[in-house]
Tab-separated table of C-alpha atoms in Angstrom:
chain	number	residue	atom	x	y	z
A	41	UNK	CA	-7.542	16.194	-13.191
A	42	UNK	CA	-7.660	17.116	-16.949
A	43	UNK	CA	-4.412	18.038	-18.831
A	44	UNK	CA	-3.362	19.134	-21.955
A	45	UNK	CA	0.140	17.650	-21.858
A	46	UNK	CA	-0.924	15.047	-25.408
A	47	UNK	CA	-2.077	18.351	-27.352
A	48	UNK	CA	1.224	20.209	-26.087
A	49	UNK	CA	3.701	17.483	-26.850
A	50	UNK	CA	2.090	16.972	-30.340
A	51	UNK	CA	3.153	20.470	-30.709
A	52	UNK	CA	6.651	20.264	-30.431
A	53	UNK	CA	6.319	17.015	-32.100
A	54	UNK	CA	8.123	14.632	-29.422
A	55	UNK	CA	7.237	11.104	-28.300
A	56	UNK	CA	6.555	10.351	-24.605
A	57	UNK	CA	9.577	8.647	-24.600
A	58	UNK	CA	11.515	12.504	-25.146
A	59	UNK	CA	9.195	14.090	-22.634
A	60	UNK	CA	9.513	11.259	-20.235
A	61	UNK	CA	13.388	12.078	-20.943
A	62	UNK	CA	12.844	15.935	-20.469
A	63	UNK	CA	11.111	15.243	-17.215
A	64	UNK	CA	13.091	12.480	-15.762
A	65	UNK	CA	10.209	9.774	-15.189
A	66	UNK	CA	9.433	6.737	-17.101
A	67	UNK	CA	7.393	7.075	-20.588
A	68	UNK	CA	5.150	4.395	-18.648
A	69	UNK	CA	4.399	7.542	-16.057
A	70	UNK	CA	4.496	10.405	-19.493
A	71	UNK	CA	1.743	7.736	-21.012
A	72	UNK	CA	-0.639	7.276	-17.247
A	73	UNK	CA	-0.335	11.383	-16.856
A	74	UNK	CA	-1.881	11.466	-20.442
A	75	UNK	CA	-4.398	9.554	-20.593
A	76	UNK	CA	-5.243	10.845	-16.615
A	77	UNK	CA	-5.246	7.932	-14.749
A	78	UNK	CA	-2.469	9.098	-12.840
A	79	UNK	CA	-2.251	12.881	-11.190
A	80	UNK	CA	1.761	13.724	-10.960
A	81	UNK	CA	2.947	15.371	-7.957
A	82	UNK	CA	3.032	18.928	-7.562
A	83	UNK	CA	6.958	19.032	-8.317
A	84	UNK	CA	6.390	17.159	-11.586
A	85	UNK	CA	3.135	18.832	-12.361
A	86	UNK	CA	5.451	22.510	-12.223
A	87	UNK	CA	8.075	20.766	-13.921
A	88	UNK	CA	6.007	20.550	-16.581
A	89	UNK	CA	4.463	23.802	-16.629
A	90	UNK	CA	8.218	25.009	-16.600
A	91	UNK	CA	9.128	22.908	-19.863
A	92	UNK	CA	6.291	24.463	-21.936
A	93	UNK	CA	6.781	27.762	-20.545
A	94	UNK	CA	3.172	27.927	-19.172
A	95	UNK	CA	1.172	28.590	-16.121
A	96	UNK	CA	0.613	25.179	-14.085
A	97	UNK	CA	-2.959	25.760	-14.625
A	98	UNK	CA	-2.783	25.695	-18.306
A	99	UNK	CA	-1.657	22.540	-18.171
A	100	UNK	CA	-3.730	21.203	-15.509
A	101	UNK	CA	-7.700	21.848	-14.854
A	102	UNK	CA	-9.122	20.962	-12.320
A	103	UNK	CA	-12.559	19.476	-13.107
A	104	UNK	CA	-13.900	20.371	-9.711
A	105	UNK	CA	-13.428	23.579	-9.615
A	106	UNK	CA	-15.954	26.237	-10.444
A	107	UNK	CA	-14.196	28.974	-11.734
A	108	UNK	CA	-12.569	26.657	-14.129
A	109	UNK	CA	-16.174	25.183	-15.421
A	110	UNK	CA	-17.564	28.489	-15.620
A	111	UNK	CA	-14.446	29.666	-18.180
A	112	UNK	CA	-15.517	26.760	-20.422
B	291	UNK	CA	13.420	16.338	-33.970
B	292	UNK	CA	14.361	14.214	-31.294
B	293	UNK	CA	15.209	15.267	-27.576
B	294	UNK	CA	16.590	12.597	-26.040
B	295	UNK	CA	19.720	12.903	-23.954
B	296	UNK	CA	22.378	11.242	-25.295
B	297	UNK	CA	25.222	9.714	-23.331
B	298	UNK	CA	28.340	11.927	-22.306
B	299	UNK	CA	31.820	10.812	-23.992
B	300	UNK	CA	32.717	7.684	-21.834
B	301	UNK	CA	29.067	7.126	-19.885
B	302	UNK	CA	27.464	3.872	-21.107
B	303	UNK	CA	23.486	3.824	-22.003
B	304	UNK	CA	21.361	4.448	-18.596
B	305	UNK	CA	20.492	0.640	-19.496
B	306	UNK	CA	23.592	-0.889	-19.955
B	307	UNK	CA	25.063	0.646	-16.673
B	308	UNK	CA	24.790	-2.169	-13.895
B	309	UNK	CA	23.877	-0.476	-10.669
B	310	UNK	CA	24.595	-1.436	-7.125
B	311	UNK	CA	20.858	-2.981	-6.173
B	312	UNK	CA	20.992	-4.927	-9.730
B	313	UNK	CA	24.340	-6.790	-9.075
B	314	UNK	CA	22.673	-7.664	-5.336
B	315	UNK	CA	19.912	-9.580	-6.799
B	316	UNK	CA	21.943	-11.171	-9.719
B	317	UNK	CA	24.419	-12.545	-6.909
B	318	UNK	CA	21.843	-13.380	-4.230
B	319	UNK	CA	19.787	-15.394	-6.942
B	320	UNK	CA	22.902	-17.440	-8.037
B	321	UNK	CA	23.860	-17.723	-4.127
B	322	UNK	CA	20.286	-18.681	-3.103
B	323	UNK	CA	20.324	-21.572	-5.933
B	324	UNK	CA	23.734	-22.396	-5.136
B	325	UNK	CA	23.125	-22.933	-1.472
B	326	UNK	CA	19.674	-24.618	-2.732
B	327	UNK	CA	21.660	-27.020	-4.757
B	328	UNK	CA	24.078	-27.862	-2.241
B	329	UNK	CA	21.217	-28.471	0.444
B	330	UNK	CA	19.303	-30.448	-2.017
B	331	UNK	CA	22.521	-32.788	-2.940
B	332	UNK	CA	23.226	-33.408	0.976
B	333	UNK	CA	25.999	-31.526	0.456
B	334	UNK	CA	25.946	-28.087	2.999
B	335	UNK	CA	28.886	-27.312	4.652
B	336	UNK	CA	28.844	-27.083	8.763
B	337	UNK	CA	28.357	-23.608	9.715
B	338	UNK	CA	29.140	-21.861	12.337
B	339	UNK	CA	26.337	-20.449	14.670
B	340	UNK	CA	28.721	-16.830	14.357
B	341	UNK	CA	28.779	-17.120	10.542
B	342	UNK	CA	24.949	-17.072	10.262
B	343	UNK	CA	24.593	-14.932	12.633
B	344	UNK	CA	26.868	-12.412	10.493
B	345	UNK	CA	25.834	-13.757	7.782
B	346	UNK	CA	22.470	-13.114	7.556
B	347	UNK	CA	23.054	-9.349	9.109
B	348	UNK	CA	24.795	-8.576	5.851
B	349	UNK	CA	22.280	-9.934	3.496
B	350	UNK	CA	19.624	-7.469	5.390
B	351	UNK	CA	21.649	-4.967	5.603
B	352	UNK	CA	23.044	-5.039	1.359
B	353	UNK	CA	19.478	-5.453	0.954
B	354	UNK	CA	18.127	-2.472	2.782
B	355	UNK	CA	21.254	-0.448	0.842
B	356	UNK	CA	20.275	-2.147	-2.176
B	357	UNK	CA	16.286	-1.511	-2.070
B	358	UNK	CA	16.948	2.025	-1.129
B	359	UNK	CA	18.753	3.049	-3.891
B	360	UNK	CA	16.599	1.219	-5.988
B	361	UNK	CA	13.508	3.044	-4.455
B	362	UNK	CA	15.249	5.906	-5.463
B	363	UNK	CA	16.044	5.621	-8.743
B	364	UNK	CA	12.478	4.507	-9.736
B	365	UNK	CA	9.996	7.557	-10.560
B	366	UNK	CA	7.405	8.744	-8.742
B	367	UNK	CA	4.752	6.622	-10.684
B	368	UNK	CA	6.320	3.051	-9.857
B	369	UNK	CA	6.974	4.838	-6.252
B	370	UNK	CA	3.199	5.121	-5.820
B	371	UNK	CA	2.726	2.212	-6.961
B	372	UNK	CA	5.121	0.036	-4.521
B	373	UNK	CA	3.859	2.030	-1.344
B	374	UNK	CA	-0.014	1.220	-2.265
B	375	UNK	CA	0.814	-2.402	-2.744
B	376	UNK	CA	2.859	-2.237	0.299
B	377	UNK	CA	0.220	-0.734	2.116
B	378	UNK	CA	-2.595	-2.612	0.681
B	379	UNK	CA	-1.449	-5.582	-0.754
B	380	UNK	CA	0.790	-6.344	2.507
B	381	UNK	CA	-2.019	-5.468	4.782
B	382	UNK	CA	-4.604	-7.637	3.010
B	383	UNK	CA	-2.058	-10.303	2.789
B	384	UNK	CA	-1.936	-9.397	7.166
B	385	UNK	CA	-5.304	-9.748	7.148
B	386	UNK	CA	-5.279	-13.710	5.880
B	387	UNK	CA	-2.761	-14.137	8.213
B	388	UNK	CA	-5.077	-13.489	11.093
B	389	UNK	CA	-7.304	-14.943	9.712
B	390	UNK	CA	-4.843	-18.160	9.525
B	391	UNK	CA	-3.913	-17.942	13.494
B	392	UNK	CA	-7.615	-17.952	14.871
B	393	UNK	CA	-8.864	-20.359	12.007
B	394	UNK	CA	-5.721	-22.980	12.506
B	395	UNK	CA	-7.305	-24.860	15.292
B	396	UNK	CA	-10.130	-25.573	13.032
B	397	UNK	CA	-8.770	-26.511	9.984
B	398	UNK	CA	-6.368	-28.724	11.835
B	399	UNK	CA	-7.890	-31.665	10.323
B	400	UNK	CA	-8.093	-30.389	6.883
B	401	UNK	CA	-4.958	-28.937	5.890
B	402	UNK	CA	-1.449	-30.902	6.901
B	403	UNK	CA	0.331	-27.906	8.857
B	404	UNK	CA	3.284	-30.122	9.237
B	405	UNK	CA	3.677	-30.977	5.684
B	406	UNK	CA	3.668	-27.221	5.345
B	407	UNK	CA	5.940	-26.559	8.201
B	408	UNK	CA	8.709	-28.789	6.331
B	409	UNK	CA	8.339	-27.163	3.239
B	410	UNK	CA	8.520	-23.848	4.386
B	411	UNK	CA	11.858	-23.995	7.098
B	412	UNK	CA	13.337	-27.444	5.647
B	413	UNK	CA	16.716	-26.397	7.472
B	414	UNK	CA	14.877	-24.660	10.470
B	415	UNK	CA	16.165	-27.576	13.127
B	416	UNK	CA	14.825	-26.935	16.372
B	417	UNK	CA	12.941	-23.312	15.162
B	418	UNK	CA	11.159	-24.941	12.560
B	419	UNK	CA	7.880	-24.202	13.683
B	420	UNK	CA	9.364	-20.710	14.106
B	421	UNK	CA	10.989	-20.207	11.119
B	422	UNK	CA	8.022	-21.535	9.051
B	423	UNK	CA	5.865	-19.281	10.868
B	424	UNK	CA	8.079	-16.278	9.754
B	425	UNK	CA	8.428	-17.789	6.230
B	426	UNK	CA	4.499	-17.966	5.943
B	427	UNK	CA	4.192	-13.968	7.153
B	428	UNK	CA	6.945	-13.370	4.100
B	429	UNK	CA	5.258	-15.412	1.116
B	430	UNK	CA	1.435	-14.288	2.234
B	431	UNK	CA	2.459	-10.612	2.762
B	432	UNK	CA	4.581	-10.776	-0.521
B	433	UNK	CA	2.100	-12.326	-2.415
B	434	UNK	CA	-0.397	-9.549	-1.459
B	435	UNK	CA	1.917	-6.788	-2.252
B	436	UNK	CA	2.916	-8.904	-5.487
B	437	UNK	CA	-0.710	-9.003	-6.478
B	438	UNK	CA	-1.562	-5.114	-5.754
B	439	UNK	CA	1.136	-4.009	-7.315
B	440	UNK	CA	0.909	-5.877	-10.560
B	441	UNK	CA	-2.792	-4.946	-10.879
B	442	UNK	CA	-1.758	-1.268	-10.258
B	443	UNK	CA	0.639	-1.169	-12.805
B	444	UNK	CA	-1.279	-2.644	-15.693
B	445	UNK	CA	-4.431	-0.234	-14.829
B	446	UNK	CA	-2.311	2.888	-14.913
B	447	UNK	CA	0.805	1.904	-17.973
């Protein structure tokens, strides 16, 4: 699952360590989300959609999904 | 700008605040080596088949209270990270231990089961053999899980 959660904290310029703290998770899991070796749940993954004010899928793309290759 | 919460008027730091699963381990390590000590000095009190019994159905129990808040507390990354190694560290650590029960008649001459047996249940009595055998399930099955989880958690910090 690609995300776009380094580009969007960079944006608001905050450290993993203040998004892990937004979120309520470890920077550890703010770091593993980032670099996508971890998927978060689908309460986390709205949780974040709901701190940058954006749809879930603007955050998250899923790489095997059609629609979503065909828009890029 | 920075967003990080800070404390309310009168709450200590998240990681100064002690919490109910951390003072369990600090006081069951310093009773283990206590009770370690004494054993090792000849020095163990009689006790009473009622106070063990009791006994050890409080440690359990603190440490099921104790390991469920902890569980709890953790995020959902360390979560998944503690059932995988539970699942697969624990059940490959199973799977030696099988392998242990059919293969112990033929390594009987190869490995000294009884040097083992004392060093696992040193206090077992008349359940050593038992105890040991319980002891062995803990430390392979722990080991396992020990080993999952630490390879987990480097891959994915």
């Amino acid at each position: 699952m690609k995300n776009r959660l380094r580009v969007l904290r960079a944006e608001r310029a905050w450290s993993q360590a203040d998004l892990a703290d937004h979120l309520g998770v470890s920077r550890q899991t703010v770091n593993a989300i980032e670099v996508e070796k971890y998927d978060p749940s689908l309460p986390l993954a709205f949780k974040i959609a709901r701190l940058f004010s954006l749809p879930i899928e603007e955050v998250f793309q899923d790489e095997t999904d059609p629609a979503a290759k065909a828009a890029e | 700008m920075s967003v990080v919460r800070e404390p309310k008027p009168g709450e200590a730091p998240r990681a100064r605040r002690w919490k109910v699963w951390q003072w369990y381990l600090l006081v069951c390590f310093f009773a283990g080596g206590a009770l370690g000590m004494l054993a090792e000095l000849g020095l163990m009190p009689q006790i009473s088949r009622s106070f063990w019994l009791i006994g050890s159905g409080l440690l359990v129990s603190f440490a099921m209270v104790a390991g469920s808040l902890w569980m709890r507390e953790i995020d959902e990354l360390a979560q998944r990270a503690h059932y995988l190694a539970w699942f697969w560290g624990g059940s490959l650590g199973m799977c030696v231990l099988i392998f242990l029960i059919f293969a112990a008649p033929a390594l009987h001459e190869s490995i000294d089961f009884a040097a083992i047996e004392n060093r696992l249940a040193p206090f077992g009595g008349e359940s050593a053999g038992f105890v040991a055998g319980v002891m062995a399930s803990l430390l392979v099955m722990t080991l396992g899980y020990g080993a999952w989880w630490l390879v987990y958690w480097l891959r994915k910090r």
